[in-house]
GROMACS .gro file of C-alpha atoms in nm:
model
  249
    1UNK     CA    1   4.262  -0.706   0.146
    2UNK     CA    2   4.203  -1.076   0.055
    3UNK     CA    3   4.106  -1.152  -0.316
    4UNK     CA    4   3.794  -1.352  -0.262
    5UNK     CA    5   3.595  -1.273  -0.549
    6UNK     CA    6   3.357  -1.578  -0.682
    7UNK     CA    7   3.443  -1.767  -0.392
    8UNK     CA    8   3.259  -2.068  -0.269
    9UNK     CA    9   3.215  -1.978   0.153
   10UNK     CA   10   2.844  -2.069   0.165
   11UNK     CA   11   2.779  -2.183   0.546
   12UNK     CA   12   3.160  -2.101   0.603
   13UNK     CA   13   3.217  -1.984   0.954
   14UNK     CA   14   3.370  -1.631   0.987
   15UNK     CA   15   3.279  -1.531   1.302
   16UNK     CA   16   3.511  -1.197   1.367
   17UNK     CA   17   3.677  -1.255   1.072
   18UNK     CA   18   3.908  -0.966   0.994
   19UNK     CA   19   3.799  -0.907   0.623
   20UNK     CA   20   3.857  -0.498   0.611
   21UNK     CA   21   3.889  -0.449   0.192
   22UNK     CA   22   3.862  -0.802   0.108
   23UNK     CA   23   3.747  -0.805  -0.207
   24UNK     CA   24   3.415  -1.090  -0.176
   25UNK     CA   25   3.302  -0.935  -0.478
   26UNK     CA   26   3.029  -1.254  -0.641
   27UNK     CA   27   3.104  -1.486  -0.365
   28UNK     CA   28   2.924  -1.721  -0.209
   29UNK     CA   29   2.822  -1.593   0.133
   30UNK     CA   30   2.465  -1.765   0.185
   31UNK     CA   31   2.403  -1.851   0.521
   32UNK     CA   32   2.764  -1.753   0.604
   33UNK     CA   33   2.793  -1.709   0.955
   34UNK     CA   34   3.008  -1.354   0.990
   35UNK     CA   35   2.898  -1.239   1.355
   36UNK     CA   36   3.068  -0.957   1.442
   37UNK     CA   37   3.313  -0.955   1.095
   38UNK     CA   38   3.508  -0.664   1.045
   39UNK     CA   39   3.366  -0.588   0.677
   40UNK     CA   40   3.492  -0.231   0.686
   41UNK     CA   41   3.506  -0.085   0.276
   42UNK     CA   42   3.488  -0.444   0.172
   43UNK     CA   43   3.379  -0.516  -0.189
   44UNK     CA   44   3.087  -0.718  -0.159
   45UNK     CA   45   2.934  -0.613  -0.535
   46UNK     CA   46   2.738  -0.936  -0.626
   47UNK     CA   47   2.791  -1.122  -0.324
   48UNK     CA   48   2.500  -1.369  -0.246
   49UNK     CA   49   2.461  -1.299   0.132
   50UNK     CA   50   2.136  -1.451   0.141
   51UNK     CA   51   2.053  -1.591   0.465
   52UNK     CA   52   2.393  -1.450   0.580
   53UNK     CA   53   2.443  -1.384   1.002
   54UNK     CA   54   2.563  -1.005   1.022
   55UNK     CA   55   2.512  -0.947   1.359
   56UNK     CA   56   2.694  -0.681   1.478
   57UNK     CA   57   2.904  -0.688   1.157
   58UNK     CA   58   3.106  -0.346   1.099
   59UNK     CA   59   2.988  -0.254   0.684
   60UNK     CA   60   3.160   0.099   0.711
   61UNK     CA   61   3.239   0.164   0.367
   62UNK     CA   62   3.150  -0.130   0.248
   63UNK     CA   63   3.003  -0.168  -0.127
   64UNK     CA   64   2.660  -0.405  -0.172
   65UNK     CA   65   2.508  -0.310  -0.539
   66UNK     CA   66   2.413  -0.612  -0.640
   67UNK     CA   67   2.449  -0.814  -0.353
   68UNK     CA   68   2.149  -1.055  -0.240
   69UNK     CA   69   2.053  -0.973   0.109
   70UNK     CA   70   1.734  -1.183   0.112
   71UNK     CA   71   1.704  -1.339   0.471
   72UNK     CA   72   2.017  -1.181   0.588
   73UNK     CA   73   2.026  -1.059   0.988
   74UNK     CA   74   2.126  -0.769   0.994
   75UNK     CA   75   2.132  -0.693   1.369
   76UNK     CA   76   2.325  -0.463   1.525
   77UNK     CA   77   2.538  -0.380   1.202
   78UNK     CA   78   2.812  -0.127   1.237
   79UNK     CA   79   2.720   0.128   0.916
   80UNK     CA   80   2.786   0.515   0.873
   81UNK     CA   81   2.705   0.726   0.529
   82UNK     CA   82   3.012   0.541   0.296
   83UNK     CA   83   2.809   0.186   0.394
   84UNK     CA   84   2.703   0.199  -0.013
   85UNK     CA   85   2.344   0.009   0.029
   86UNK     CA   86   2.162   0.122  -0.322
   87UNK     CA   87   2.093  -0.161  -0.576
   88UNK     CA   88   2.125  -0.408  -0.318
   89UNK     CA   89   1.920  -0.732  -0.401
   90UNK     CA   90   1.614  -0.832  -0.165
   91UNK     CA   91   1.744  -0.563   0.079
   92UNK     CA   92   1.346  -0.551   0.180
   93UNK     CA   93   1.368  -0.932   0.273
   94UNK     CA   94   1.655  -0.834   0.516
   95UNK     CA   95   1.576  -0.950   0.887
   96UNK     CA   96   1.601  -0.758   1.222
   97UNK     CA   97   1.697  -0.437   1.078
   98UNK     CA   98   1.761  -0.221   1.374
   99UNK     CA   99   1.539   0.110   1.397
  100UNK     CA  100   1.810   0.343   1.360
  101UNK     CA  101   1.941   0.155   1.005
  102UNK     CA  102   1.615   0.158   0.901
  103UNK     CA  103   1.558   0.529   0.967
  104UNK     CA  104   1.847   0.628   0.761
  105UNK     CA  105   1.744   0.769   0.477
  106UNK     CA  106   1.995   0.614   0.226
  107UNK     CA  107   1.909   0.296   0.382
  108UNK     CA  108   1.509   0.347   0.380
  109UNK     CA  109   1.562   0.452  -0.030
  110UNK     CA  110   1.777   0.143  -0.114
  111UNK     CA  111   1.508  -0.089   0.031
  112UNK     CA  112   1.188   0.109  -0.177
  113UNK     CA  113   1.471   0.089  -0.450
  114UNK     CA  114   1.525  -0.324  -0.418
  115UNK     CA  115   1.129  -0.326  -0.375
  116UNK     CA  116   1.106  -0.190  -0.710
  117UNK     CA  117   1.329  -0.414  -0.910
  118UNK     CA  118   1.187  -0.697  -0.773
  119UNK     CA  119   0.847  -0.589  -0.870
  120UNK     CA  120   0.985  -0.488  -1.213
  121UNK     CA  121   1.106  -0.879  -1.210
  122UNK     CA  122   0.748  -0.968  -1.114
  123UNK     CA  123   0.581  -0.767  -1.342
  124UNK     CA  124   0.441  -0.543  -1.198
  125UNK     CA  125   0.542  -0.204  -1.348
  126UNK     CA  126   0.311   0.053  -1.175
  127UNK     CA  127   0.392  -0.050  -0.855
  128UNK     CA  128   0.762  -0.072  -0.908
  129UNK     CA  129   0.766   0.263  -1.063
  130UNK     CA  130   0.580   0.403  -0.718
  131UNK     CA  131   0.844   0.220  -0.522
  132UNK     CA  132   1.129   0.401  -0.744
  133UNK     CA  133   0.921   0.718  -0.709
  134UNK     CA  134   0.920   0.659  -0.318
  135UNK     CA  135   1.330   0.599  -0.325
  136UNK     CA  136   1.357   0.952  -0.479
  137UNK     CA  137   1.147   1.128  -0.203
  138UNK     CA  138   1.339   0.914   0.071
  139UNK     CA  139   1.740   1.028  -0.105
  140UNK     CA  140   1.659   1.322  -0.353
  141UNK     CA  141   2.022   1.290  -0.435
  142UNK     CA  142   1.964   0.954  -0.646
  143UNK     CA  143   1.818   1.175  -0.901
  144UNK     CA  144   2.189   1.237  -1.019
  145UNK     CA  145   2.312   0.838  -0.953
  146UNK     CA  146   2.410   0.685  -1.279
  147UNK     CA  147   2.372   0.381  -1.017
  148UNK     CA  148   2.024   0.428  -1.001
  149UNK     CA  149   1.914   0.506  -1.358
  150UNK     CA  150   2.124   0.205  -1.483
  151UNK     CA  151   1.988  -0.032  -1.243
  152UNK     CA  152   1.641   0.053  -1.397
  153UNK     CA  153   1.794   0.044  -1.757
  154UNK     CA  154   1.897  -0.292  -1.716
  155UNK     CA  155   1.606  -0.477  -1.513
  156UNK     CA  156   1.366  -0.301  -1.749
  157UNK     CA  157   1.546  -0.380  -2.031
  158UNK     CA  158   1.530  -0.755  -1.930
  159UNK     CA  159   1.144  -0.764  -1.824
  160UNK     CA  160   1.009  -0.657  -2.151
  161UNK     CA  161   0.997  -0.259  -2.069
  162UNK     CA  162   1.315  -0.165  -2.286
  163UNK     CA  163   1.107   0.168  -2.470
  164UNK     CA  164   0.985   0.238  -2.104
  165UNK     CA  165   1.368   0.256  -1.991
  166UNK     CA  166   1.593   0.351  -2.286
  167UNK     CA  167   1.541   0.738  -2.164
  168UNK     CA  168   1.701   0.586  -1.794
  169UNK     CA  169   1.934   0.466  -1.961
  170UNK     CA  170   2.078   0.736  -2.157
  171UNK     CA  171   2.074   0.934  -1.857
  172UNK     CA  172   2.288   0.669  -1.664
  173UNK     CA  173   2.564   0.723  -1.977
  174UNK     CA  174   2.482   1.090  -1.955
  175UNK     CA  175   2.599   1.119  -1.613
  176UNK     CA  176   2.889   0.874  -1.578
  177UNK     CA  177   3.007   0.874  -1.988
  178UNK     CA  178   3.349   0.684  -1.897
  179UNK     CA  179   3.164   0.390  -1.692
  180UNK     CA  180   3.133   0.125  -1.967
  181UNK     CA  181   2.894  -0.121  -1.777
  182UNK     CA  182   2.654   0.181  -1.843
  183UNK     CA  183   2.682   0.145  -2.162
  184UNK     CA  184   2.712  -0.193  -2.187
  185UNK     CA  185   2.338  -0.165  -2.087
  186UNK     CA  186   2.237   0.097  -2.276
  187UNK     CA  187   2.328  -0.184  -2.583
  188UNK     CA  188   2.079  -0.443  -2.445
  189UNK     CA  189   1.811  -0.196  -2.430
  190UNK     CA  190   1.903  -0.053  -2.771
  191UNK     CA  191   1.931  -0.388  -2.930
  192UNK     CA  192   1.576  -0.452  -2.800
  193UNK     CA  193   1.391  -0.075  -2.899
  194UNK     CA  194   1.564  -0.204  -3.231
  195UNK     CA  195   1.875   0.038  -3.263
  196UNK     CA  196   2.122  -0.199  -3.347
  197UNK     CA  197   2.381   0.014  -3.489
  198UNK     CA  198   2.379   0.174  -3.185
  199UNK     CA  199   2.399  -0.156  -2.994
  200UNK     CA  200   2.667  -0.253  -3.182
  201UNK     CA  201   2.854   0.070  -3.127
  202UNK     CA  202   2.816   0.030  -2.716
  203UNK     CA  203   2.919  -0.376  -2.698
  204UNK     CA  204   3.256  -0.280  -2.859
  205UNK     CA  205   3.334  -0.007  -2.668
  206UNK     CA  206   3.255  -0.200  -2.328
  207UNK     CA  207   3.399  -0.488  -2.471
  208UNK     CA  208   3.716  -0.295  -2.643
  209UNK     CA  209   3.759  -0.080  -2.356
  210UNK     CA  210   3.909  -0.355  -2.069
  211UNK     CA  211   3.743  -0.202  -1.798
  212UNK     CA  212   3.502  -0.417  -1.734
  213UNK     CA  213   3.586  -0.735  -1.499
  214UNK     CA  214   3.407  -0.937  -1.714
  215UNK     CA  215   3.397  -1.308  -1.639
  216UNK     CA  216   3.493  -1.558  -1.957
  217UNK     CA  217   3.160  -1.653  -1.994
  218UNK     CA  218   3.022  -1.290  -2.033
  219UNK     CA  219   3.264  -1.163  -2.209
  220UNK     CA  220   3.229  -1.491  -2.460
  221UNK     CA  221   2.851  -1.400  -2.445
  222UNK     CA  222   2.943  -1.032  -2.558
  223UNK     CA  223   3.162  -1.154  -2.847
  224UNK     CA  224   2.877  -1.360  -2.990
  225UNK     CA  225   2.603  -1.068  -2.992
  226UNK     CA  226   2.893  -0.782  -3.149
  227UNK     CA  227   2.906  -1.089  -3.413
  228UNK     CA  228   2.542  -1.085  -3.459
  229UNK     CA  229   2.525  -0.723  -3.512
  230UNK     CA  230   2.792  -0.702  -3.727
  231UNK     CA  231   2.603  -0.936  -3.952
  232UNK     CA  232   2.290  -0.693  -3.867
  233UNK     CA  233   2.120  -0.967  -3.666
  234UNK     CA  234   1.952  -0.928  -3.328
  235UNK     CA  235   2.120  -1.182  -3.097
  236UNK     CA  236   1.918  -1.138  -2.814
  237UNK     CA  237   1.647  -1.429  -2.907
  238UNK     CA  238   1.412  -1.517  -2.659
  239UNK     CA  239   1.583  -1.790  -2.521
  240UNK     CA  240   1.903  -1.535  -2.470
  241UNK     CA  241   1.704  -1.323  -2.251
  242UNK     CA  242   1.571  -1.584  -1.998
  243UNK     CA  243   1.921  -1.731  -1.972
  244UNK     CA  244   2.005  -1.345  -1.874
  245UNK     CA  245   1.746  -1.335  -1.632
  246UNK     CA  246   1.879  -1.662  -1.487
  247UNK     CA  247   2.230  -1.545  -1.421
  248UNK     CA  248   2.060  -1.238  -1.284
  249UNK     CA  249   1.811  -1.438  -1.021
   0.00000   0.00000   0.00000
């Protein structure tokens, strides 16, 4: 249950490292070496694990939206049906992925899933939407994951397809109406289709609401565009966006 969230342990050496429900939530895990780390329902949510060693790492449980598993080994991992892989980052650049992981299919959708956003980051929008297509036919049951339509919302919404997405990402608030970060990017891609009453109206409430773990600098960022709007100005300017799509590479 350690409270390691944002920390620095790039290259650290946690070989066996008991870290059941540690909370590594956007820490620094590249090229970590956690061989055989007991990971079990551990928040890694925006941890950078790229180029991590997880051999033989037990993930039961454990959460990875967001997390950035390009290189990582992932030999021999301990997983079962909690292991929450969708909206992983560069899951498809993952290394020795045993035949059995890669068989499952909620493992097999998240990687035609990361396949997707990265194509969507590439621009390349009919393959990604064949790769999302392909995630749906792997784990039919993402159809009703406010995970899955937001993700979409939000990389769309960032790579110039915001009228492409909007619809994904009312359904994302549709399905999960009390999850703010939902709504927090339904505002980008309303601000961007050019509802910005409506933008407006979902910044506050994700901003208002205090359920969002926020960190100073987004929240700060947050503050300035409900001040745009409330002057009726569009505060996501060009240069806004690719410092967005920074902090999300």
């Amino acid at each position: 249950d350690a409270k390691l969230s944002r920390a620095d342990l790039s290259g650290a050496h946690l070989i066996g490292a008991d870290l059941i429900g540690a909370d590594l939530s956007d820490a620094d895990l590249s090229d970590a070496d956690l061989i055989g780390a007991d990971l079990i329902n551990a928040d890694l949510r925006g941890a950078n694990l790229s180029g991590a060693h997880l051999i033989g790492a037990h993930l039961i449980g454990a959460h990875l939206s967001g997390a950035n598993l390009s290189g990582a080994n992932l030999e021999a991992v301990v997983w079962n049906s909690d292991t929450k892989w969708l909206n992983a980052k560069r899951l498809h650049e993952a290394v020795n992925v045993s035949p059995e992981l890669a068989h499952d299919s909620a493992f097999t959708a998240a990687v035609s899933f990361s396949q997707g956003i990265s194509l969507v980051e590439e621009d390349k929008a009919e393959e990604a939407q064949n790769a999302f297509k392909q995630a749906l036919s792997y784990d039919p049951s993402l159809n009703d994951s406010a995970e899955y339509w937001h993700s979409i919302c939000w990389v769309g919404s960032l790579h110039g397809h915001a009228e492409d997405v909007l619809k994904y990402c009312e359904k994302a608030v549709t399905l999960e109406p009390d999850n703010k970060r939902y709504q927090d990017s339904r505002g980008l891609a309303r601000v961007l289709t050019g509802d910005l009453v409506g933008a407006l109206e979902d910044f506050r409430a994700a901003v208002d609401s205090g359920a969002l773990d926020y960190s100073e600098d987004v929240k700060q960022c947050r503050l300035r565009w409900i001040e745009a709007l409330e002057l009726g100005n569009n505060p996501l300017t060009p240069e806004e966006l690719e410092e967005l799509r920074k902090a999300e590479g």
